[in-house]
mmCIF file of C-alpha atoms in Angstrom:
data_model
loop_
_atom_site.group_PDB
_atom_site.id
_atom_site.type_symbol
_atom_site.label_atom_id
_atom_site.label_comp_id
_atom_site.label_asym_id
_atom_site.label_seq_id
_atom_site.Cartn_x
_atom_site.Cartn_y
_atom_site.Cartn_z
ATOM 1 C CA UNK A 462 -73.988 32.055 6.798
ATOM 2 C CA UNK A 463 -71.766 29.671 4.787
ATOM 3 C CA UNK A 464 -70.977 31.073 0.525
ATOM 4 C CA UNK A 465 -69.190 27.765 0.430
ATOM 5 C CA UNK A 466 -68.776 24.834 1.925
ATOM 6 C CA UNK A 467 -66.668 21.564 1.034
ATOM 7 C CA UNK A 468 -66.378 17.950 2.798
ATOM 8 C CA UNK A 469 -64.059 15.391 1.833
ATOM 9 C CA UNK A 470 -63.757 16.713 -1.397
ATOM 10 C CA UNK A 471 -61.300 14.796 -4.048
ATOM 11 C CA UNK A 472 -60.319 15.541 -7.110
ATOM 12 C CA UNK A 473 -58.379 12.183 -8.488
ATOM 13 C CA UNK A 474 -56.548 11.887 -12.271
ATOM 14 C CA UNK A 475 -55.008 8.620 -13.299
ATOM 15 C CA UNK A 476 -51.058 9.764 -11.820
ATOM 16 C CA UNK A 477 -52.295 12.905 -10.408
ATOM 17 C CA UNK A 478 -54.744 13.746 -7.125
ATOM 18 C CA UNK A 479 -55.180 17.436 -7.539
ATOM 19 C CA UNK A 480 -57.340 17.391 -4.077
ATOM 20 C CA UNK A 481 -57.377 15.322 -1.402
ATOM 21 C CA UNK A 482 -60.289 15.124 1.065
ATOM 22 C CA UNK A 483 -60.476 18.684 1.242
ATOM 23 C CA UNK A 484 -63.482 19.764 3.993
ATOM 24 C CA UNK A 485 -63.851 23.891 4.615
ATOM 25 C CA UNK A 486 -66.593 26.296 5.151
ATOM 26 C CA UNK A 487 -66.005 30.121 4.033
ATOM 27 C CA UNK A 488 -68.542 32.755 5.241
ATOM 28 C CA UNK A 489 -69.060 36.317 3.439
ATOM 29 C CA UNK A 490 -66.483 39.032 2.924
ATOM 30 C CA UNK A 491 -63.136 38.293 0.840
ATOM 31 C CA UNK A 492 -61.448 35.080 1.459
ATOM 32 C CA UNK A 493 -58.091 33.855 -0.537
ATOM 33 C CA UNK A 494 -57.054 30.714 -1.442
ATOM 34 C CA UNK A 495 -53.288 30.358 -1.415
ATOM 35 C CA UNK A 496 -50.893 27.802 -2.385
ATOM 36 C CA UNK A 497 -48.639 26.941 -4.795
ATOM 37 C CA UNK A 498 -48.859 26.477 -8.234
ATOM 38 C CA UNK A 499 -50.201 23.009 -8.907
ATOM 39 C CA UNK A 500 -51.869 22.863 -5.110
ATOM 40 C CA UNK A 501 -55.180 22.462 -6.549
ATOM 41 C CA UNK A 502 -56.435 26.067 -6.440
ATOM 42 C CA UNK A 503 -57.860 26.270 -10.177
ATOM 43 C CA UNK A 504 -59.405 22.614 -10.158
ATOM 44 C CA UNK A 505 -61.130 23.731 -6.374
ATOM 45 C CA UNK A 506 -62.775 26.349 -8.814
ATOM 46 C CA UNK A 507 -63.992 24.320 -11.494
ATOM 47 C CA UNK A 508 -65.784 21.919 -9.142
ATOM 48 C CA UNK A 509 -67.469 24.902 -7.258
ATOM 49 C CA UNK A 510 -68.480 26.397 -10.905
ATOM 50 C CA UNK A 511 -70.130 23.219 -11.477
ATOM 51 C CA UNK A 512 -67.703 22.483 -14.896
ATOM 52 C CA UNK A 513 -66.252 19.634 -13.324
ATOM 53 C CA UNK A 514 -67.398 16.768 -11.327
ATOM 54 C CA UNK A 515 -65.531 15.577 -8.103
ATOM 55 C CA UNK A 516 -64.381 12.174 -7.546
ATOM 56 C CA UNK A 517 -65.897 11.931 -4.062
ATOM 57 C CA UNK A 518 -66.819 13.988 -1.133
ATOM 58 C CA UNK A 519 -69.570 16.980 -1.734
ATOM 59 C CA UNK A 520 -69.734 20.562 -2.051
ATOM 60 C CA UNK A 521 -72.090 23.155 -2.036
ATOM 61 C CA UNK A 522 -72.195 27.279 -3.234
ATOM 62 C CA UNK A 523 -74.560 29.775 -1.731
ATOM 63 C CA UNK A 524 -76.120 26.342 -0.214
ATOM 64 C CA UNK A 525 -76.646 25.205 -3.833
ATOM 65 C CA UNK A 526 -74.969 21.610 -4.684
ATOM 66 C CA UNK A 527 -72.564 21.731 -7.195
ATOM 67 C CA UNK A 528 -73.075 18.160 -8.384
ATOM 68 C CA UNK A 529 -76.583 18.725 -9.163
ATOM 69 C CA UNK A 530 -77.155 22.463 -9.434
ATOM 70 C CA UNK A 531 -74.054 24.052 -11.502
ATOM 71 C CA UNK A 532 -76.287 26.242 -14.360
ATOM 72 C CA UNK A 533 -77.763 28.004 -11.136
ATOM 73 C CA UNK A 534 -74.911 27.970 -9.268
ATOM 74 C CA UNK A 535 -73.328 29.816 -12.149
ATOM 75 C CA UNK A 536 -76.195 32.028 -12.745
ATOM 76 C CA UNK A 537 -75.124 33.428 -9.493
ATOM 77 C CA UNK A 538 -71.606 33.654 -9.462
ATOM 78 C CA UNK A 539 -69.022 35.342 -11.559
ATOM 79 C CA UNK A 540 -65.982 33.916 -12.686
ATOM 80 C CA UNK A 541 -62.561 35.952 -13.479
ATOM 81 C CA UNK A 542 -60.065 33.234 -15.332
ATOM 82 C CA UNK A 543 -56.571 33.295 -15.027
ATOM 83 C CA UNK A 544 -56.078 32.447 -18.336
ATOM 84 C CA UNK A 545 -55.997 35.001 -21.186
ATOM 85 C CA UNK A 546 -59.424 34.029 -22.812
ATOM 86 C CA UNK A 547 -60.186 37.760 -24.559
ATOM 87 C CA UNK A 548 -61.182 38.436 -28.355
ATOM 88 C CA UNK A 549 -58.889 40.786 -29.546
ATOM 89 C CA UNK A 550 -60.854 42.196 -32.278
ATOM 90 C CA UNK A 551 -63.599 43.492 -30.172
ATOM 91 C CA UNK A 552 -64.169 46.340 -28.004
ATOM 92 C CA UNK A 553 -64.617 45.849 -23.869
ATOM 93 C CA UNK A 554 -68.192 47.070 -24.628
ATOM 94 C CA UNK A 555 -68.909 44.171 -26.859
ATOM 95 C CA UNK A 556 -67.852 41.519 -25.097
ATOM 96 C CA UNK A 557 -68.700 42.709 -21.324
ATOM 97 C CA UNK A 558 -72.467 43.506 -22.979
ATOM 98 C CA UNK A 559 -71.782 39.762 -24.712
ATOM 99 C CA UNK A 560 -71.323 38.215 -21.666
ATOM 100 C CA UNK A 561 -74.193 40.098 -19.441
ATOM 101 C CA UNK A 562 -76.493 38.836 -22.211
ATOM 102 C CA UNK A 563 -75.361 35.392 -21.724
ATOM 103 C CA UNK A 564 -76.381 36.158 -18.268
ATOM 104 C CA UNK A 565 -79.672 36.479 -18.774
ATOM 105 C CA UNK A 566 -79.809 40.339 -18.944
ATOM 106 C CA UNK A 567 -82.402 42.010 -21.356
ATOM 107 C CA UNK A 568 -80.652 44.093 -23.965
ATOM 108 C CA UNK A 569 -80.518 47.820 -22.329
ATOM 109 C CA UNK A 570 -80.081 46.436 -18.907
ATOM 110 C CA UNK A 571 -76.923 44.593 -20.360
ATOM 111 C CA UNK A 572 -75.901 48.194 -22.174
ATOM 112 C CA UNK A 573 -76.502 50.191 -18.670
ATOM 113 C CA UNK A 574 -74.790 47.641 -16.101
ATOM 114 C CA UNK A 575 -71.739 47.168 -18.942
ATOM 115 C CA UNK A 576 -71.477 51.349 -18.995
ATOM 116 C CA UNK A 577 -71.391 51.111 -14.675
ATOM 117 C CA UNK A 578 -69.449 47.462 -14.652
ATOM 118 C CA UNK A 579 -66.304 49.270 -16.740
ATOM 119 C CA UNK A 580 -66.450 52.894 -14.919
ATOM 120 C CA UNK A 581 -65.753 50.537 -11.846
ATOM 121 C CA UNK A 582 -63.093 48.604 -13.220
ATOM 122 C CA UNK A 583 -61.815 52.063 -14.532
ATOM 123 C CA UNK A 584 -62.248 51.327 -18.408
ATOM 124 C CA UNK A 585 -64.718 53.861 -19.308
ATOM 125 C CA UNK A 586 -62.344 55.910 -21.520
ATOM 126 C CA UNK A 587 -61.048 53.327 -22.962
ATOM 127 C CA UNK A 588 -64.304 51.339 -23.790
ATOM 128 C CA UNK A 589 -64.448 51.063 -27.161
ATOM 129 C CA UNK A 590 -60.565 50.135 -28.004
ATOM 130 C CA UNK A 591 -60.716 46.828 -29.223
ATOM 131 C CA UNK A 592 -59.036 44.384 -26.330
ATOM 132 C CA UNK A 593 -56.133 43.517 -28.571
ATOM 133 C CA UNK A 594 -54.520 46.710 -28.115
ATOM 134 C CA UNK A 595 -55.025 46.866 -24.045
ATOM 135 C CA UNK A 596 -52.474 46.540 -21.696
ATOM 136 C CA UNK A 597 -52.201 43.205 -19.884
ATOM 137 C CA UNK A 598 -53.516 45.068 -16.819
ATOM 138 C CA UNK A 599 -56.170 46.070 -19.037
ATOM 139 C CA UNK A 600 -57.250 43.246 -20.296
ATOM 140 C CA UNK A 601 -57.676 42.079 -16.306
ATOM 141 C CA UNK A 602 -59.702 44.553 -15.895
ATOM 142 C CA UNK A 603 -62.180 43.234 -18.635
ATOM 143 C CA UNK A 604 -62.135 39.627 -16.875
ATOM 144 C CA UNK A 605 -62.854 41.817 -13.811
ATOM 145 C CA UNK A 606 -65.497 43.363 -15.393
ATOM 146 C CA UNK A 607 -67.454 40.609 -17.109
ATOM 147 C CA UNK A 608 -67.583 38.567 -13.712
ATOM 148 C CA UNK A 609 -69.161 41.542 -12.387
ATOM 149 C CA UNK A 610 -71.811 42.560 -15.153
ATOM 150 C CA UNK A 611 -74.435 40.522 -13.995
ATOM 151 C CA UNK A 612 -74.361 41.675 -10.025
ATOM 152 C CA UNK A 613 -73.788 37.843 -8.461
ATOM 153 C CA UNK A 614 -73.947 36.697 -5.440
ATOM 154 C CA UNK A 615 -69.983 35.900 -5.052
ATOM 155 C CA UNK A 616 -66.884 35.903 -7.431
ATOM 156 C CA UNK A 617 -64.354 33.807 -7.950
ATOM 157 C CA UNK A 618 -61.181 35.417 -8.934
ATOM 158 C CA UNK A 619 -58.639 33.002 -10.204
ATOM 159 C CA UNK A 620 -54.958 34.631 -9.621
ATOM 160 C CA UNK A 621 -56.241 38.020 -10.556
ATOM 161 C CA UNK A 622 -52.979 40.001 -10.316
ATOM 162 C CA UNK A 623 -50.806 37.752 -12.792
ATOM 163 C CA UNK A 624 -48.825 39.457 -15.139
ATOM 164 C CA UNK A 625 -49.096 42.540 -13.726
ATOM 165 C CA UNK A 626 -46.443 45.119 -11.973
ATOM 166 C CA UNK A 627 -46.495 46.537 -8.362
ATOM 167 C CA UNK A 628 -48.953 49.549 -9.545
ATOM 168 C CA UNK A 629 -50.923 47.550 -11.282
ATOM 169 C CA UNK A 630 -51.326 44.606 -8.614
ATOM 170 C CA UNK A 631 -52.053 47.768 -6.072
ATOM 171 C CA UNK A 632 -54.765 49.117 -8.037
ATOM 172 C CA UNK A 633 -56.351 45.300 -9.000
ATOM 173 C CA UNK A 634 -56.008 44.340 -5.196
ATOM 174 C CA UNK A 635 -57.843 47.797 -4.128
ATOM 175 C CA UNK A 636 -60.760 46.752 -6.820
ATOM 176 C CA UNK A 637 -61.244 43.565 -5.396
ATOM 177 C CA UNK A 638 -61.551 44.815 -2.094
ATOM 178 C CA UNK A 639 -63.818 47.615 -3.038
ATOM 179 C CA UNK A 640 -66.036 44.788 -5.100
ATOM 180 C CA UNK A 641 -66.904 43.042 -1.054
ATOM 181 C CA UNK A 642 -67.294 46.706 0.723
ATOM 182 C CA UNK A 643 -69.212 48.872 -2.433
ATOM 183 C CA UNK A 644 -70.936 46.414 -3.825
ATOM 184 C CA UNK A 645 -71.476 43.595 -0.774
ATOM 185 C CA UNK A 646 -70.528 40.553 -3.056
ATOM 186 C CA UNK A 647 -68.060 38.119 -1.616
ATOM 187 C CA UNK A 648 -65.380 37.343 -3.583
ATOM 188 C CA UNK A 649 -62.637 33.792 -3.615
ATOM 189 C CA UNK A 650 -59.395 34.998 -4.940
ATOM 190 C CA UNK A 651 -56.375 32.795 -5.547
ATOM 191 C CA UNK A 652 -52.909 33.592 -5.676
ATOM 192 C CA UNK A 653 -49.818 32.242 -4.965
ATOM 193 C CA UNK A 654 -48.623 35.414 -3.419
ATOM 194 C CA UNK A 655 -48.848 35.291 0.378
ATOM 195 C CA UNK A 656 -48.703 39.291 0.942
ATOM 196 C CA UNK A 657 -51.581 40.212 -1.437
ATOM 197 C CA UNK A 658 -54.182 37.888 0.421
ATOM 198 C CA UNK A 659 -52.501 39.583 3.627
ATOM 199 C CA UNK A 660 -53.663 43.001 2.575
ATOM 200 C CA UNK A 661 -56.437 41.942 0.635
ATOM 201 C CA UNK A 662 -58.790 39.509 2.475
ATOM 202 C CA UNK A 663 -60.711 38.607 5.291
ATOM 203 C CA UNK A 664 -60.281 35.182 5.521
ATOM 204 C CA UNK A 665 -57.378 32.762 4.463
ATOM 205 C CA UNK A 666 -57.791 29.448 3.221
ATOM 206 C CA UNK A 667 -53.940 27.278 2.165
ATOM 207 C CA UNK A 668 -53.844 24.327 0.804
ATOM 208 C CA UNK A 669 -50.716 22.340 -0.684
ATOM 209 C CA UNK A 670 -51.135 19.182 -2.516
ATOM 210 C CA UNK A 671 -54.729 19.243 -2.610
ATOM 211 C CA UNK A 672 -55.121 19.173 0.878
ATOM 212 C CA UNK A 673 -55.978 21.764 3.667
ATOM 213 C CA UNK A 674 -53.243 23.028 5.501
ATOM 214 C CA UNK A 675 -54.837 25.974 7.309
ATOM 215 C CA UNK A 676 -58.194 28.093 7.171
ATOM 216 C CA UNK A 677 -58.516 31.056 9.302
ATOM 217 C CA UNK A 678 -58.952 34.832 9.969
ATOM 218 C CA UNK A 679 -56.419 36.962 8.014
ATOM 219 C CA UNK A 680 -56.138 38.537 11.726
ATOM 220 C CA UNK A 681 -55.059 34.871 13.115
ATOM 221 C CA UNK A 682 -51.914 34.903 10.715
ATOM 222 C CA UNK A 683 -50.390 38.633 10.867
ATOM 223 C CA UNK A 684 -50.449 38.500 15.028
ATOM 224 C CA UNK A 685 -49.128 41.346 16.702
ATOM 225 C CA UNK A 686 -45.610 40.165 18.460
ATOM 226 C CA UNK A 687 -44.350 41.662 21.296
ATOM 227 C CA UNK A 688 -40.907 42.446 18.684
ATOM 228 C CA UNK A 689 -40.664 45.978 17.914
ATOM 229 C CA UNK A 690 -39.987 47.207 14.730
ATOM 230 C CA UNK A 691 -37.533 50.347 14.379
ATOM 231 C CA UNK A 692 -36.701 51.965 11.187
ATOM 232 C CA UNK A 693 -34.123 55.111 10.714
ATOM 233 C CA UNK A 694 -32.999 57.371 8.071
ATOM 234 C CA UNK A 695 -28.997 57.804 7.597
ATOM 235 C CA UNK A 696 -26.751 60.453 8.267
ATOM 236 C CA UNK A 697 -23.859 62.500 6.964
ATOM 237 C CA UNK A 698 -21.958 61.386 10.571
ATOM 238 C CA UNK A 699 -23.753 57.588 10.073
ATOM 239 C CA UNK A 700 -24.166 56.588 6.283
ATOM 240 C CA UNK A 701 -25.092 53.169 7.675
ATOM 241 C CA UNK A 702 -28.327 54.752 10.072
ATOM 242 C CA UNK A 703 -29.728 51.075 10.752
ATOM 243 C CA UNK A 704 -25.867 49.795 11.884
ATOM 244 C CA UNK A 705 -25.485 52.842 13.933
ATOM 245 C CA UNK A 706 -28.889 51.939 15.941
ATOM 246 C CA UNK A 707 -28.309 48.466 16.310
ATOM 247 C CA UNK A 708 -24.522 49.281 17.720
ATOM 248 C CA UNK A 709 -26.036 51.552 19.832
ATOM 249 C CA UNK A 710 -28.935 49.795 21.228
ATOM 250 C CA UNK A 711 -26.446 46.888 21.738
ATOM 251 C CA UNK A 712 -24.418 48.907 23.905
ATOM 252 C CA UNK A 713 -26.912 50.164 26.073
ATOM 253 C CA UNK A 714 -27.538 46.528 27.011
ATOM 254 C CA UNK A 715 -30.624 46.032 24.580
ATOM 255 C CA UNK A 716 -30.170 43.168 22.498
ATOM 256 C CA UNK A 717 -31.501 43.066 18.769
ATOM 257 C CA UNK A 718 -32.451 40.468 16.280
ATOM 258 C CA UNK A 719 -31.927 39.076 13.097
ATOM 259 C CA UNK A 720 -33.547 40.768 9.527
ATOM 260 C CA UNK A 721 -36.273 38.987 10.330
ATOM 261 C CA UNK A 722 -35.468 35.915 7.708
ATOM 262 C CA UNK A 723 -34.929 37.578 4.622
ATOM 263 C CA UNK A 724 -38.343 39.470 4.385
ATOM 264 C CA UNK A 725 -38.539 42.349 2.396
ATOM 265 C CA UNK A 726 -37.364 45.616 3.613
ATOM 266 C CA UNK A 727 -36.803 43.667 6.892
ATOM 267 C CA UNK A 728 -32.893 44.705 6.367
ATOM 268 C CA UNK A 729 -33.078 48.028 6.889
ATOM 269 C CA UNK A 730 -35.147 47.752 10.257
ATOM 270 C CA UNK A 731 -33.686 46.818 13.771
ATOM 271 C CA UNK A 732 -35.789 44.210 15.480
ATOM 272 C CA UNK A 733 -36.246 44.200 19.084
ATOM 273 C CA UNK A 734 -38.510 42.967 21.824
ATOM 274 C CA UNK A 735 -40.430 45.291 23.940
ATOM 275 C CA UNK A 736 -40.490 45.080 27.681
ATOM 276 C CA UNK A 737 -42.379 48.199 28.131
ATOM 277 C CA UNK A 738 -42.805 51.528 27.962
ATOM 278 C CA UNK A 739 -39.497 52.233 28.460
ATOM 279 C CA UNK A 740 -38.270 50.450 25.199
ATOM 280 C CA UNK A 741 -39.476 52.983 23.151
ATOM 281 C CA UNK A 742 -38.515 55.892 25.256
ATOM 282 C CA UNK A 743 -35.114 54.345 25.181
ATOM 283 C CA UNK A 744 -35.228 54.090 21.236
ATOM 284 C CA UNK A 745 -36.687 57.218 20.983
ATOM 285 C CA UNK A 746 -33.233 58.665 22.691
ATOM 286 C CA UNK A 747 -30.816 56.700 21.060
ATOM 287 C CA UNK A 748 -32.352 57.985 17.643
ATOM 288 C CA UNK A 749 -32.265 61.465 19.027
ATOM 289 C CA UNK A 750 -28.538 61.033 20.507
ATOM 290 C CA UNK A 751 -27.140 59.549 16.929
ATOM 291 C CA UNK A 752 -29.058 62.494 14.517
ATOM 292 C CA UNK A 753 -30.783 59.923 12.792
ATOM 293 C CA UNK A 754 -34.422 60.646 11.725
ATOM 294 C CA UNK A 755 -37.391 58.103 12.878
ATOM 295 C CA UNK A 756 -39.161 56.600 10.092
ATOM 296 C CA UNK A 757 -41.180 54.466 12.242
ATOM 297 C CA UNK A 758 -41.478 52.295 15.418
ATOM 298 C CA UNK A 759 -44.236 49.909 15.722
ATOM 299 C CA UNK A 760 -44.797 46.354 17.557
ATOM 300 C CA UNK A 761 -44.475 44.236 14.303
ATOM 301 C CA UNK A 762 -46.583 41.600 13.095
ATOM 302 C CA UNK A 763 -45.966 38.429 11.685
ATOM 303 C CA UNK A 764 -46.227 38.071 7.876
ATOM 304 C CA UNK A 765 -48.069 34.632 6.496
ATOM 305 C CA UNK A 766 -44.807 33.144 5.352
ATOM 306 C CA UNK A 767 -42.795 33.193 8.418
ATOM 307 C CA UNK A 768 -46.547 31.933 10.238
ATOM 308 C CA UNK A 769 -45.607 28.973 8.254
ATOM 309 C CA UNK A 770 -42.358 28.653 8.466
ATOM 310 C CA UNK A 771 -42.444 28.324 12.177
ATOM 311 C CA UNK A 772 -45.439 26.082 11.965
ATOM 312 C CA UNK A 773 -43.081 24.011 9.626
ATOM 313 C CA UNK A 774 -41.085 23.765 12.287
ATOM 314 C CA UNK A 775 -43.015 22.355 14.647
ATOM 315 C CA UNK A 776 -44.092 19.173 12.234
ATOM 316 C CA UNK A 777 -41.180 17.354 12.829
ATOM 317 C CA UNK A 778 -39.160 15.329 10.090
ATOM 318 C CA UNK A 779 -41.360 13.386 7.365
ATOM 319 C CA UNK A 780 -41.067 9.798 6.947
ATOM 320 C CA UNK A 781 -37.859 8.578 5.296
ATOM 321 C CA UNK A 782 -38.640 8.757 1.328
ATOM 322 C CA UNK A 783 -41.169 10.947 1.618
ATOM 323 C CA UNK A 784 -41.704 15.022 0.812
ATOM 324 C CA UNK A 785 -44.250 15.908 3.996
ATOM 325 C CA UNK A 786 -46.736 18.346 2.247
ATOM 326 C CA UNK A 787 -45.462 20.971 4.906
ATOM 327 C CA UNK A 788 -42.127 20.781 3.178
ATOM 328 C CA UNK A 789 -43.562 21.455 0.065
ATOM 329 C CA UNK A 790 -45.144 24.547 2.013
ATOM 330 C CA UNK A 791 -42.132 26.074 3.621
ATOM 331 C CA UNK A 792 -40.347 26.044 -0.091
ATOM 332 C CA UNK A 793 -43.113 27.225 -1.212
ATOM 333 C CA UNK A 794 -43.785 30.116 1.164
ATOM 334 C CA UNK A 795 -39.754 31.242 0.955
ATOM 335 C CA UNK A 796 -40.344 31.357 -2.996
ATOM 336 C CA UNK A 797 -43.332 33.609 -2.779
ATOM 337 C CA UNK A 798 -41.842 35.654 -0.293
ATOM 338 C CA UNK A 799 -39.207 36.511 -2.864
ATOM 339 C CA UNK A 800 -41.069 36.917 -5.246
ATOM 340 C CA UNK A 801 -43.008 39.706 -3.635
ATOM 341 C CA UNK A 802 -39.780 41.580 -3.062
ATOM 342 C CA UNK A 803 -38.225 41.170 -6.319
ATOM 343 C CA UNK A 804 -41.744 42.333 -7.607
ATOM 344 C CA UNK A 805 -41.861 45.392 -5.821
ATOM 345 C CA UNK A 806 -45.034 44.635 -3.854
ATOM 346 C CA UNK A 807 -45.035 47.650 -1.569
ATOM 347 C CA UNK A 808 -46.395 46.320 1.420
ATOM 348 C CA UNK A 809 -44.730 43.166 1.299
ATOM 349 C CA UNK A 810 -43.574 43.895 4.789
#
């Protein structure tokens, strides 16, 4: 079953093409759409929702065309927007019931799905504030809420986690998830944050510059390596635990690598490939020979940004004058991979 489907889609402004021939199919579950800011993610949205006609190509949600069927296309989809769009000088009540009547829903099934929608989102206590006083992780959870008050089909979450710190981002990304597996409606969520969609979704969809770079599992980017992944606690006798290991595993003829290109966390692991069995008995001694305690050791997997970065790679040099869109992708993919570590994103790595 195809939720959406796209072909040759283009989006064209007088000095701008926010998307370029763009064809994809994405099936059920929780998909992300990831690319930079300005790759087209928010105008792929508006086009789907029906609010804005393409210049060419076609497109179609839950098998409905958007160029000729956008009030029932948005009958059956809810839409989170990343702007803030909130009255302040109502309560979440009001405006989620607002919105579920605008649905379509009679008056007490708007009250009774608004009472369930917020309990979900985890606003119950806090229903009748008036939105002006929330939290911006609040006030999320009210855009949350209101795509969700009129049970649809599929959601599309437009960067969903902005403005919000590590615990908050956690909590949002575990609500999204738990809106495919509780409730069985797919969701599209954008963000420009490569790690979220890699704990997050299903399915992975990038595109830079309006145009697809890559669409695939979520599986088919984090790959298991044969590189094992070794972390340590330090010592009274070894302050530095992760130098000790590496020096040690060095001179038992076991050569390490690199902190695995400036990922987070990767600086306090030692990275090595495993031949076998015997790699991780041999570890597993040196750890016990230095007194240093084993945090973990696992094979390690690669992380979306360095999936692209050695794609990048392998594209060659762009014509002379010219910025090849995977360019644009690699410096895009090393900026969001600092800005998950400077954010705090706990499972960055």
């Amino acid at each position: 079953m195809t939720v959406i489907a796209t072909e040759s889609l283009s989006k064209r402004y007088p000095r701008v093409t926010a998307l370029d021939r763009l064809s994809m199919d994405i099936g059920p579950g929780v998909t992300g759409l990831v690319g930079a800011n300005g790759a087209g993610k928010s105008t792929l949205i508006k086009i789907l929702l029906g609010l804005s006609p393409a210049t060419e190509g076609r497109a179609a949600v839950l098998g409905l065309d958007v160029a000729t069927s956008g009030g029932e296309i948005r009958e059956r989809v809810g839409y989170m927007p990343e702007h803030d769009c909130l009255p302040p000088d109502v309560s979440a009540t009001e405006f989620v019931v607002h919105m579920a009547r605008m649905s379509g829903l009679p008056p007490a099934a708007a009250r009774e799905r608004t009472a369930d929608t917020l309990r979900h989102v985890g606003l119950y206590e806090e229903r009748y504030r008036p939105i002006g006083g929330y939290s911006t992780g609040m006030k999320q959870r009210v855009k949350l809420a209101q795509a969700l008050v009129h049970d649809p089909q599929l959601v599309f979450l437009d960067e969903p986690t902005n403005g919000l710190d590590p615990v908050g981002r956690d909590e949002m990304l575990g609500l999204i998830r738990r809106v495919h597996t509780d409730f069985g409606i797919s969701v599209l969520v954008t963000s420009h944050l490569l790690g979220e969609l890699e704990r997050t979704c299903d399915h992975v969809v990038v595109i830079d510059g309006g145009k697809l770079l890559r669409s695939s599992s979520t599986t088919d980017f984090t790959q298991t390596t044969t590189t094992l992944a070794v972390e340590v606690t330090d010592s009274d006798e070894h302050p530095d635990g992760t130098g000790a290991l590496r020096k040690a595993l060095q001179g038992r003829g076991v050569a390490t690598q690199d902190d695995g290109g400036g990922l987070p966390g990767a600086g306090h692991t030692v990275l090595l490939e495993a031949e076998g069995e015997e790699t991780y008995d041999l570890v597993r001694d040196v750890v016990a020979d230095l007194g240093l305690g084993l945090v973990r050791m696992e094979q390690r997997r690669h992380h979306i940004a360095e999936v692209f970065r050695s794609n990048d790679e392998q594209q060659g040099e762009p014509a002379p004058g010219h910025e090849a869109p995977s360019e644009r992708a690699a410096a895009w993919a090393a900026t969001a991979a600092a800005a998950e570590q400077t954010g705090g994103a706990r499972d960055a790595r």
